[in-house]
CSV table of C-alpha atoms in Angstrom, one decimal:
chain,number,residue,atom,x,y,z
A,1,MET,CA,76.9,81.8,89.2
A,2,ASP,CA,80.4,80.6,90.1
A,3,ALA,CA,81.1,82.5,93.3
A,4,GLN,CA,84.8,82.1,92.8
A,5,ARG,CA,84.9,83.8,89.4
A,6,VAL,CA,84.7,87.6,88.7
A,7,LEU,CA,84.5,88.9,85.2
A,8,PHE,CA,85.4,92.6,84.6
A,9,ARG,CA,83.5,93.2,81.3
A,10,HIS,CA,83.9,95.8,78.6
A,11,GLY,CA,86.5,98.0,80.1
A,12,THR,CA,89.6,99.8,78.6
A,13,VAL,CA,92.4,97.4,79.7
A,14,ILE,CA,96.0,98.4,80.2
A,15,THR,CA,97.7,95.2,81.0
A,16,MET,CA,101.4,96.3,81.2
A,17,ASP,CA,102.2,93.0,79.6
A,18,PRO,CA,103.8,93.5,76.3
A,19,ALA,CA,102.8,90.2,75.0
A,20,ILE,CA,99.1,91.1,75.5
A,21,GLY,CA,99.2,94.9,75.0
A,22,ASP,CA,96.3,97.2,75.6
A,23,LEU,CA,92.7,96.5,74.8
A,24,PRO,CA,90.5,99.4,73.9
A,25,VAL,CA,87.6,97.2,75.0
A,26,GLY,CA,88.3,94.1,76.9
A,27,ASP,CA,87.5,91.6,79.6
A,28,VAL,CA,89.5,90.3,82.5
A,29,LEU,CA,88.4,87.1,84.3
A,30,VAL,CA,89.5,86.4,87.8
A,31,TYR,CA,89.3,82.9,89.4
A,32,GLY,CA,90.0,82.7,93.0
A,33,ASN,CA,93.1,84.9,93.7
A,34,LEU,CA,94.4,84.6,90.1
A,35,ILE,CA,93.8,86.2,86.8
A,36,GLU,CA,92.4,83.5,84.6
A,37,ALA,CA,92.0,85.2,81.3
A,38,VAL,CA,92.4,88.6,79.5
A,39,ASP,CA,90.9,89.0,76.0
A,40,ALA,CA,88.9,91.5,73.9
A,41,ASN,CA,85.7,89.4,74.5
A,42,LEU,CA,85.6,86.4,76.7
A,43,GLY,CA,81.9,85.8,75.9
A,44,GLU,CA,79.5,84.3,78.4
A,45,VAL,CA,81.2,83.2,81.5
A,46,ASP,CA,79.7,81.7,84.7
A,47,ALA,CA,80.9,84.4,87.0
A,48,GLU,CA,79.9,87.6,89.0
A,49,VAL,CA,80.0,90.3,86.3
A,50,VAL,CA,81.4,93.7,87.1
A,51,ASP,CA,80.4,96.1,84.3
A,52,ALA,CA,83.7,98.0,83.5
A,53,THR,CA,82.1,100.0,80.7
A,54,GLY,CA,83.5,103.6,81.1
A,55,LYS,CA,86.3,102.3,83.3
A,56,ILE,CA,90.0,101.9,82.8
A,57,LEU,CA,91.6,98.7,84.3
A,58,ILE,CA,95.2,98.8,85.3
A,59,PRO,CA,97.4,96.6,87.6
A,60,GLY,CA,97.6,97.8,91.1
A,61,PHE,CA,100.3,100.3,91.9
A,62,VAL,CA,103.5,99.2,93.8
A,63,ASP,CA,105.0,101.6,96.2
A,64,THR,CA,108.6,100.5,96.8
A,65,HIS,CA,109.6,102.7,99.8
A,66,ARG,CA,107.2,104.2,102.4
A,67,HIS,CA,107.9,105.1,106.0
A,68,THR,CA,104.4,104.1,106.8
A,69,TRP,CA,104.6,104.5,110.6
A,70,GLN,CA,104.8,108.3,110.1
A,71,ALA,CA,101.2,108.5,108.7
A,72,PRO,CA,99.6,109.9,111.9
A,73,LEU,CA,102.0,112.9,111.6
A,74,ARG,CA,101.0,113.7,108.0
A,75,GLY,CA,101.3,117.3,107.0
A,76,ILE,CA,103.6,118.5,109.8
A,77,ALA,CA,106.7,118.7,107.6
A,78,ALA,CA,105.1,120.4,104.6
A,79,ASP,CA,107.3,123.5,105.2
A,80,TRP,CA,110.2,121.9,106.8
A,81,THR,CA,113.7,121.6,105.4
A,82,LEU,CA,115.5,118.2,105.5
A,83,GLY,CA,117.4,119.3,108.7
A,84,GLN,CA,114.2,120.3,110.4
A,85,TYR,CA,112.6,116.9,109.3
A,86,MET,CA,115.6,115.0,110.8
A,87,THR,CA,115.6,117.0,114.0
A,88,GLY,CA,111.9,117.3,114.5
A,89,LEU,CA,110.9,113.8,113.7
A,90,HIS,CA,113.9,111.5,113.9
A,91,LEU,CA,115.5,113.1,116.8
A,92,GLY,CA,112.2,114.2,118.3
A,93,LEU,CA,108.8,112.7,117.9
A,94,SER,CA,110.0,109.3,116.6
A,95,GLY,CA,111.2,108.4,120.2
A,96,LEU,CA,107.7,109.0,121.6
A,97,PHE,CA,106.1,106.3,119.5
A,98,ARG,CA,104.7,103.4,121.5
A,99,PRO,CA,103.9,99.9,119.8
A,100,GLU,CA,100.3,100.8,119.5
A,101,ASP,CA,101.3,104.1,117.8
A,102,THR,CA,103.4,102.1,115.2
A,103,TYR,CA,100.4,99.9,114.7
A,104,ALA,CA,98.1,102.9,114.1
A,105,GLY,CA,100.6,104.5,111.6
A,106,ASN,CA,100.9,101.4,109.6
A,107,LEU,CA,97.2,100.7,109.5
A,108,LEU,CA,96.4,104.3,108.4
A,109,GLY,CA,99.2,104.5,105.9
A,110,ALA,CA,98.4,101.1,104.4
A,111,VAL,CA,94.6,101.9,104.1
A,112,GLU,CA,95.4,105.3,102.6
A,113,ALA,CA,97.6,103.6,100.0
A,114,LEU,CA,95.0,100.9,99.3
A,115,GLU,CA,92.2,103.3,98.8
A,116,SER,CA,94.1,105.2,96.1
A,117,GLY,CA,95.0,102.1,94.1
A,118,ILE,CA,98.3,101.1,95.7
A,119,THR,CA,97.9,97.4,96.1
A,120,THR,CA,101.5,96.6,97.1
A,121,LEU,CA,103.5,98.6,99.6
A,122,LEU,CA,107.0,98.2,100.8
A,123,ASP,CA,107.0,99.5,104.4
A,124,TRP,CA,110.5,100.9,105.1
A,125,SER,CA,110.0,100.5,108.9
A,126,HIS,CA,112.9,102.3,110.8
A,127,ASN,CA,111.4,103.1,114.1
A,128,VAL,CA,110.7,99.7,115.5
A,129,ASN,CA,112.6,100.3,118.8
A,130,THR,CA,111.4,97.2,120.5
A,131,PRO,CA,110.1,93.7,119.5
A,132,GLU,CA,106.5,95.0,120.5
A,133,HIS,CA,107.0,97.9,117.9
A,134,CYS,CA,107.8,95.3,115.2
A,135,ASP,CA,104.7,93.2,116.1
A,136,GLY,CA,102.5,96.3,116.0
A,137,ALA,CA,103.9,97.3,112.6
A,138,VAL,CA,103.2,93.9,111.1
A,139,ALA,CA,99.7,93.8,112.7
A,140,GLY,CA,98.8,97.1,111.1
A,141,LEU,CA,99.8,96.0,107.6
A,142,ARG,CA,97.9,92.7,107.9
A,143,GLU,CA,94.7,94.3,109.2
A,144,SER,CA,94.7,96.7,106.3
A,145,GLY,CA,94.3,94.1,103.6
A,146,ILE,CA,97.1,95.4,101.4
A,147,ARG,CA,99.8,93.3,99.9
A,148,ALA,CA,102.9,94.5,101.8
A,149,ILE,CA,106.6,93.8,102.4
A,150,PHE,CA,107.6,94.6,105.9
A,151,ALA,CA,111.2,95.9,105.7
A,152,HIS,CA,112.7,95.7,109.1
A,153,GLY,CA,114.9,98.8,109.7
A,154,GLY,CA,115.6,98.6,113.4
A,155,GLY,CA,115.2,101.4,116.0
A,156,ALA,CA,116.4,104.8,116.5
A,157,ASP,CA,119.6,103.8,118.4
A,158,MET,CA,120.9,102.5,115.1
A,159,TYR,CA,120.9,106.0,113.5
A,160,GLN,CA,123.6,107.8,115.4
A,161,VAL,CA,125.6,108.7,112.3
A,162,PRO,CA,128.1,107.1,111.6
A,163,SER,CA,126.7,104.1,113.4
A,164,THR,CA,128.8,101.2,114.6
A,165,VAL,CA,125.7,99.3,115.8
A,166,PRO,CA,124.9,96.2,113.9
A,167,HIS,CA,121.4,95.6,112.7
A,168,ASP,CA,119.0,94.5,115.5
A,169,GLU,CA,119.1,90.7,115.9
A,170,ASP,CA,115.4,90.7,116.6
A,171,VAL,CA,115.0,90.5,112.9
A,172,ARG,CA,115.7,86.8,113.3
A,173,ARG,CA,112.6,86.4,115.7
A,174,VAL,CA,110.4,88.5,113.4
A,175,ARG,CA,111.4,86.3,110.4
A,176,GLU,CA,110.7,83.1,112.3
A,177,GLU,CA,107.5,84.2,114.2
A,178,HIS,CA,105.7,86.2,111.5
A,179,PHE,CA,107.2,85.1,108.1
A,180,SER,CA,108.2,81.5,108.3
A,181,SER,CA,106.4,81.1,104.9
A,182,ASP,CA,106.8,83.6,102.0
A,183,ASP,CA,103.4,82.4,100.6
A,184,GLN,CA,101.3,85.1,102.3
A,185,LEU,CA,100.1,88.6,101.5
A,186,VAL,CA,102.5,90.3,103.9
A,187,THR,CA,106.1,89.3,103.4
A,188,MET,CA,109.5,90.5,104.7
A,189,ALA,CA,112.7,92.3,103.7
A,190,MET,CA,115.4,94.2,105.5
A,191,ALA,CA,115.8,98.0,105.4
A,192,LEU,CA,119.6,98.7,105.9
A,193,ARG,CA,121.2,102.0,106.7
A,194,GLY,CA,124.1,101.4,104.3
A,195,PRO,CA,127.5,103.2,104.3
A,196,GLN,CA,126.0,106.7,104.4
A,197,PHE,CA,124.6,106.1,107.9
A,198,ALA,CA,126.7,103.2,109.2
A,199,THR,CA,130.3,102.2,108.9
A,200,LEU,CA,131.2,100.0,106.0
A,201,ASP,CA,132.0,97.1,108.2
A,202,VAL,CA,128.6,97.3,109.8
A,203,THR,CA,127.0,97.6,106.3
A,204,VAL,CA,128.9,94.3,105.1
A,205,HIS,CA,127.7,92.6,108.4
A,206,ASP,CA,124.1,93.7,107.9
A,207,LEU,CA,124.1,92.4,104.3
A,208,ALA,CA,125.4,89.1,105.4
A,209,LEU,CA,122.7,88.9,108.0
A,210,ALA,CA,120.0,89.7,105.3
A,211,ARG,CA,121.4,87.1,103.0
A,212,GLU,CA,121.5,84.4,105.7
A,213,LEU,CA,117.8,85.0,106.3
A,214,GLY,CA,117.0,85.0,102.7
A,215,LEU,CA,115.7,88.5,102.7
A,216,LEU,CA,115.7,91.3,100.0
A,217,VAL,CA,117.4,94.5,101.0
A,218,THR,CA,116.4,98.1,100.5
A,219,MET,CA,118.9,100.8,101.3
A,220,HIS,CA,119.1,104.7,101.1
A,221,VAL,CA,121.9,106.0,98.9
A,222,GLY,CA,122.6,109.4,97.3
A,223,ASP,CA,120.0,111.3,99.2
A,224,GLY,CA,121.8,114.7,99.6
A,225,GLU,CA,125.4,115.7,100.1
A,226,TRP,CA,126.3,112.6,102.1
A,227,GLY,CA,125.6,110.5,98.9
A,228,ARG,CA,128.7,112.0,97.4
A,229,SER,CA,130.7,109.8,99.7
A,230,ARG,CA,130.6,107.1,97.1
A,231,PRO,CA,128.5,104.6,99.2
A,232,VAL,CA,127.9,102.3,96.2
A,233,GLY,CA,131.5,102.4,95.1
A,234,ARG,CA,132.7,101.5,98.5
A,235,MET,CA,130.4,98.5,98.7
A,236,CYS,CA,131.5,97.4,95.2
A,237,GLU,CA,135.1,97.5,96.5
A,238,ARG,CA,134.1,95.1,99.3
A,239,GLY,CA,132.3,92.8,96.8
A,240,VAL,CA,128.9,93.1,98.4
A,241,LEU,CA,126.7,94.5,95.7
A,242,GLY,CA,124.0,92.2,94.4
A,243,CYS,CA,120.7,91.7,92.6
A,244,ASP,CA,119.0,91.5,95.9
A,245,ILE,CA,119.4,95.3,96.8
A,246,THR,CA,117.1,98.2,95.9
A,247,TYR,CA,118.8,101.5,96.2
A,248,VAL,CA,116.5,104.3,97.3
A,249,HIS,CA,116.9,107.8,95.9
A,250,CYS,CA,120.3,107.7,94.1
A,251,ASN,CA,120.3,111.4,93.4
A,252,THR,CA,123.8,112.2,94.3
A,253,VAL,CA,125.6,109.0,93.5
A,254,ALA,CA,128.1,109.2,90.8
A,255,ASP,CA,127.4,108.0,87.2
A,256,ASP,CA,129.8,105.1,87.5
A,257,GLU,CA,128.1,104.0,90.7
A,258,LEU,CA,124.8,103.8,88.7
A,259,ARG,CA,126.6,101.6,86.4
A,260,MET,CA,127.7,99.5,89.3
A,261,ILE,CA,124.1,99.0,90.3
A,262,ALA,CA,123.2,98.1,86.8
A,263,ASP,CA,126.0,95.6,86.4
A,264,SER,CA,125.2,93.9,89.7
A,265,GLY,CA,121.5,93.6,88.7
A,266,GLY,CA,120.3,95.9,91.5
A,267,SER,CA,117.2,98.0,91.4
A,268,ALA,CA,116.3,101.5,92.2
A,269,SER,CA,113.4,103.3,94.1
A,270,LEU,CA,112.7,107.0,93.5
A,271,ALA,CA,110.7,109.6,95.3
A,272,PRO,CA,111.0,112.7,93.1
A,273,ASP,CA,108.6,115.0,95.0
A,274,ILE,CA,110.4,114.3,98.4
A,275,GLU,CA,113.8,114.4,96.8
A,276,MET,CA,113.3,117.8,95.4
A,277,GLN,CA,111.4,119.2,98.4
A,278,MET,CA,114.1,118.0,100.9
A,279,GLY,CA,117.1,118.8,98.8
A,280,HIS,CA,118.3,115.4,98.0
A,281,GLY,CA,119.1,116.5,94.5
A,282,TRP,CA,117.6,116.1,91.1
A,283,PRO,CA,115.8,112.8,90.6
A,284,ALA,CA,118.1,110.3,88.9
A,285,THR,CA,115.4,108.9,86.6
A,286,GLY,CA,117.1,109.7,83.3
A,287,ARG,CA,120.6,108.8,84.5
A,288,LEU,CA,119.4,105.4,85.7
A,289,MET,CA,117.7,104.8,82.4
A,290,GLN,CA,120.9,105.6,80.6
A,291,VAL,CA,122.6,102.7,82.3
A,292,GLY,CA,119.8,100.3,81.9
A,293,VAL,CA,118.1,100.5,85.3
A,294,ARG,CA,114.3,101.0,85.1
A,295,PRO,CA,113.6,102.6,88.4
A,296,SER,CA,110.4,102.0,90.6
A,297,LEU,CA,108.5,104.8,92.4
A,298,SER,CA,107.9,105.5,96.1
A,299,ILE,CA,105.8,107.8,98.2
A,300,ASP,CA,108.5,108.0,100.9
A,301,THR,CA,106.9,109.9,103.8
A,302,CYS,CA,103.4,111.5,104.1
A,303,VAL,CA,104.6,114.0,106.7
A,304,SER,CA,105.0,116.5,103.8
A,305,ASN,CA,103.7,115.0,100.6
A,306,GLY,CA,100.5,113.1,99.5
A,307,GLY,CA,100.3,109.4,99.7
A,308,ASP,CA,99.0,108.4,96.2
A,309,MET,CA,100.9,107.3,93.2
A,310,PHE,CA,99.2,109.7,90.6
A,311,GLY,CA,101.0,112.8,91.9
A,312,THR,CA,104.4,110.9,92.1
A,313,MET,CA,104.0,109.7,88.4
A,314,ARG,CA,103.3,113.2,87.2
A,315,ILE,CA,106.2,114.8,89.0
A,316,THR,CA,108.6,112.0,87.8
A,317,LEU,CA,107.6,112.6,84.2
A,318,ALA,CA,107.5,116.4,84.4
A,319,THR,CA,110.9,116.7,86.2
A,320,GLN,CA,112.7,114.6,83.8
A,321,ARG,CA,111.3,116.2,80.8
A,322,ALA,CA,112.3,119.6,82.2
A,323,LEU,CA,115.8,118.3,82.7
A,324,ASP,CA,116.0,117.0,79.1
A,325,ASN,CA,114.5,120.2,77.7
A,326,GLN,CA,117.1,122.2,79.6
A,327,ASP,CA,119.8,120.1,78.2
A,328,THR,CA,118.8,120.1,74.5
A,329,GLY,CA,116.1,122.7,74.1
A,330,ALA,CA,112.5,121.7,73.7
A,331,SER,CA,112.3,122.9,70.1
A,332,ASP,CA,115.3,120.9,69.0
A,333,ARG,CA,114.2,117.4,70.4
A,334,PRO,CA,112.7,115.0,67.9
A,335,ALA,CA,110.9,113.0,70.6
A,336,VAL,CA,110.7,112.7,74.4
A,337,THR,CA,113.1,110.3,76.1
A,338,LEU,CA,110.7,109.3,78.8
A,339,THR,CA,107.1,108.3,78.0
A,340,SER,CA,103.9,108.1,80.0
A,341,ARG,CA,104.1,104.3,79.5
A,342,ASP,CA,107.6,104.3,81.0
A,343,VAL,CA,106.3,106.0,84.2
A,344,LEU,CA,103.3,103.8,84.5
A,345,SER,CA,105.7,100.9,84.2
A,346,PHE,CA,107.8,102.3,87.0
A,347,ALA,CA,104.6,102.4,89.1
A,348,THR,CA,103.6,98.9,88.3
A,349,ILE,CA,105.7,96.1,86.8
A,350,ASP,CA,109.0,97.7,87.6
A,351,GLY,CA,107.9,98.2,91.2
A,352,ALA,CA,106.9,94.6,91.4
A,353,ARG,CA,110.3,93.6,90.0
A,354,ALA,CA,112.2,95.7,92.7
A,355,CYS,CA,110.1,93.9,95.4
A,356,GLY,CA,110.8,90.5,93.9
A,357,LEU,CA,107.1,90.0,93.1
A,358,ASP,CA,107.0,90.5,89.3
A,359,HIS,CA,106.1,86.8,89.1
A,360,LYS,CA,103.0,87.5,91.1
A,361,VAL,CA,101.8,91.0,90.4
A,362,GLY,CA,102.6,94.2,88.3
A,363,SER,CA,100.7,93.3,85.1
A,364,LEU,CA,97.4,91.9,84.2
A,365,THR,CA,98.7,88.6,83.0
A,366,PRO,CA,96.9,85.3,83.2
A,367,GLY,CA,98.4,83.2,86.0
A,368,LYS,CA,99.4,86.2,88.1
A,369,GLN,CA,97.6,87.2,91.2
A,370,ALA,CA,94.5,89.5,90.8
A,371,ASP,CA,95.7,92.9,91.9
A,372,ILE,CA,93.4,95.1,89.9
A,373,VAL,CA,92.3,98.8,89.9
A,374,LEU,CA,89.4,100.3,88.1
A,375,LEU,CA,89.5,104.0,87.4
A,376,ALA,CA,86.2,105.9,86.5
A,377,ALA,CA,86.9,107.2,82.9
A,378,ASP,CA,83.2,108.3,82.3
A,379,THR,CA,83.9,111.6,84.0
A,380,PRO,CA,84.8,115.1,82.9
A,381,VAL,CA,88.4,114.5,84.0
A,382,LEU,CA,89.1,111.4,81.8
A,383,SER,CA,86.3,111.4,79.2
A,384,PRO,CA,86.7,110.9,76.3
A,385,VAL,CA,89.6,108.4,76.5
A,386,ASN,CA,91.9,109.1,73.6
A,387,ASN,CA,95.2,108.1,75.2
A,388,PRO,CA,94.5,105.8,78.1
A,389,VAL,CA,98.1,105.5,79.4
A,390,GLY,CA,98.8,109.2,79.0
A,391,GLN,CA,95.5,110.1,80.7
A,392,VAL,CA,96.1,107.8,83.6
A,393,VAL,CA,99.6,109.3,84.2
A,394,TYR,CA,98.7,113.0,83.6
A,395,ALA,CA,95.1,113.4,84.6
A,396,ALA,CA,93.9,110.7,86.9
A,397,HIS,CA,93.7,111.1,90.7
A,398,PRO,CA,92.6,109.1,93.8
A,399,GLY,CA,89.0,110.3,93.5
A,400,LEU,CA,88.6,108.3,90.3
A,401,VAL,CA,89.6,104.9,91.9
A,402,ASP,CA,86.4,103.1,91.7
A,403,THR,CA,87.4,99.5,92.6
A,404,VAL,CA,90.5,97.9,94.1
A,405,MET,CA,91.1,94.2,94.3
A,406,VAL,CA,94.0,92.5,96.0
A,407,ALA,CA,94.7,88.8,95.3
A,408,GLY,CA,91.2,88.4,94.1
A,409,ARG,CA,89.4,90.0,97.0
A,410,PHE,CA,87.7,93.3,96.7
A,411,ALA,CA,89.0,96.0,99.1
A,412,LYS,CA,87.0,98.9,97.4
A,413,ARG,CA,83.9,98.9,95.2
A,414,ARG,CA,81.9,101.7,93.6
A,415,GLY,CA,84.1,104.3,95.1
A,416,ALA,CA,83.9,103.1,98.8
A,417,MET,CA,86.3,100.9,101.0
A,418,LEU,CA,84.6,97.8,102.2
A,419,GLY,CA,84.2,96.9,105.8
A,420,GLN,CA,85.2,99.1,108.8
A,421,VAL,CA,88.9,99.2,108.3
A,422,THR,CA,89.0,102.8,107.0
A,423,ARG,CA,86.9,104.1,110.0
A,424,ARG,CA,89.1,102.2,112.4
A,425,ALA,CA,92.3,103.4,110.8
A,426,VAL,CA,91.3,107.1,111.0
A,427,GLU,CA,90.1,106.7,114.5
A,428,VAL,CA,93.2,105.0,115.9
A,429,ALA,CA,95.5,107.4,114.1
A,430,ALA,CA,93.7,110.5,115.4
A,431,ALA,CA,94.2,109.0,118.9
A,432,THR,CA,97.8,108.3,118.3
A,433,ARG,CA,98.3,111.9,117.0
A,434,ASP,CA,96.7,113.4,120.1
A,435,ALA,CA,98.8,111.2,122.4
A,436,LEU,CA,102.1,111.9,120.6
A,437,PHE,CA,101.6,115.6,120.7
A,438,GLU,CA,100.7,115.5,124.4
A,439,ARG,CA,103.7,113.5,125.3
A,440,ALA,CA,105.8,115.9,123.1
A,441,ALA,CA,104.5,118.9,125.0
A,442,ARG,CA,105.3,117.3,128.4
A,443,THR,CA,108.7,116.3,127.2
A,444,GLU,CA,109.5,119.9,126.1
A,445,ALA,CA,108.3,121.3,129.4
A,446,LEU,CA,110.4,118.9,131.3
A,447,THR,CA,113.5,119.6,129.2
A,448,ASP,CA,113.0,123.5,129.5
A,449,ALA,CA,112.7,123.0,133.3
A,450,ARG,CA,116.0,121.1,133.5
A,451,THR,CA,118.0,123.6,131.3
A,452,GLY,CA,116.5,126.9,132.4
A,453,GLY,CA,114.4,127.2,129.2
A,454,ASP,CA,117.3,127.5,126.7
A,455,TRP,CA,117.2,124.0,125.3
A,456,GLN,CA,117.5,123.5,121.6
A,457,PRO,CA,117.2,120.3,119.5
A,458,ALA,CA,120.5,118.6,119.0
A,459,PRO,CA,122.0,119.3,115.6
A,460,LEU,CA,122.1,116.5,112.9
A,461,VAL,CA,125.5,114.9,112.8
A,462,THR,CA,126.4,113.7,109.3
A,463,ALA,CA,129.5,111.8,108.1
A,464,LEU,CA,130.7,111.9,104.5
A,465,GLY,CA,133.4,109.4,104.9
């Protein structure tokens, strides 16, 4: 047996490659870290055989925007407003994170993603207050085994809105020390505040820095009322739009600004469940599609919502269909405008494209790296398989993720994560949670003592200009 070859045999294969299509029954052959062949029947092959009968094979999901460091605080914001989230977390708990807490958050968040079939994660890391915090964040991603993009977002002192503080120059050290080569599983980008949270001059400076370092950019725009300040339009006037920028959310940016994104070759990342819960506005899925931008999907933050792509795909599809039905009437529409395949594409190949990785991942294409997920379909949840794509989007869940492979290496098999990484992630995150809450209690007691007990959190300052 060739130990370097793995043959997934007799599965239902959703390649997300239009040239290959879907295979009701098919084989996928992996050689080393690459997909070598995809066909209905590859015959006898000298390889380790994984019986995929009763399984659905899909490309690994791509999450294009997640504040991974927040994972130890999961659930605390389930019933918070956006203002409470900003005050309680960004003006409160975030400042209590030590480097080891950032490491723990990234390890837990990345393992959580990987276990549910997300094989690529863009870590929107905007609480790296010191170089040591950066190092901890990168270490957590690398230890998890996930394919990741560490998007350097700087520290809390950069978020005093509207900020006149340029992006942290430590990004240069991080680039040179950790990412001198892009040919590795964890790569780098820059998470910029953009003109909603920083001045336009600072935004122009930060974009120039990212481009000097050869880094892709991810930037929040249109998340709430401050998105009506025409952030994209103002950037366009300064001539700094480009195909190297992913615009996160886009809910409240104007239609003509979406056209500017399309014309400049930019991409978009949507988090519909967070956007609706926190009041960012209706997801911009349909409006983006109308101007020719195929969005990608993101989890955003697990302090309120779940960390898997299945729920996000369902909410994306259901919300856009509700908006379409409201506009035209369900009984008068000849066909849906957004399909299950569209949404699965958002979660795979379109996500890979937004991360600049579509030449490597996002579809089950020979020559691409082997990021593969097997879903158990021989279960009451998915059996019988009549519409594989529709059932993956509307019925599958993390409990059905049987096998996960990243770059040809198994991270999960037969429903269980391999090695001790999951146990370690849970243990260090629990310790971080306990330490954070203990420090928070001490800080609150000290503040009360200094102010006579009438202290209140500082209000969130926003700027629309």
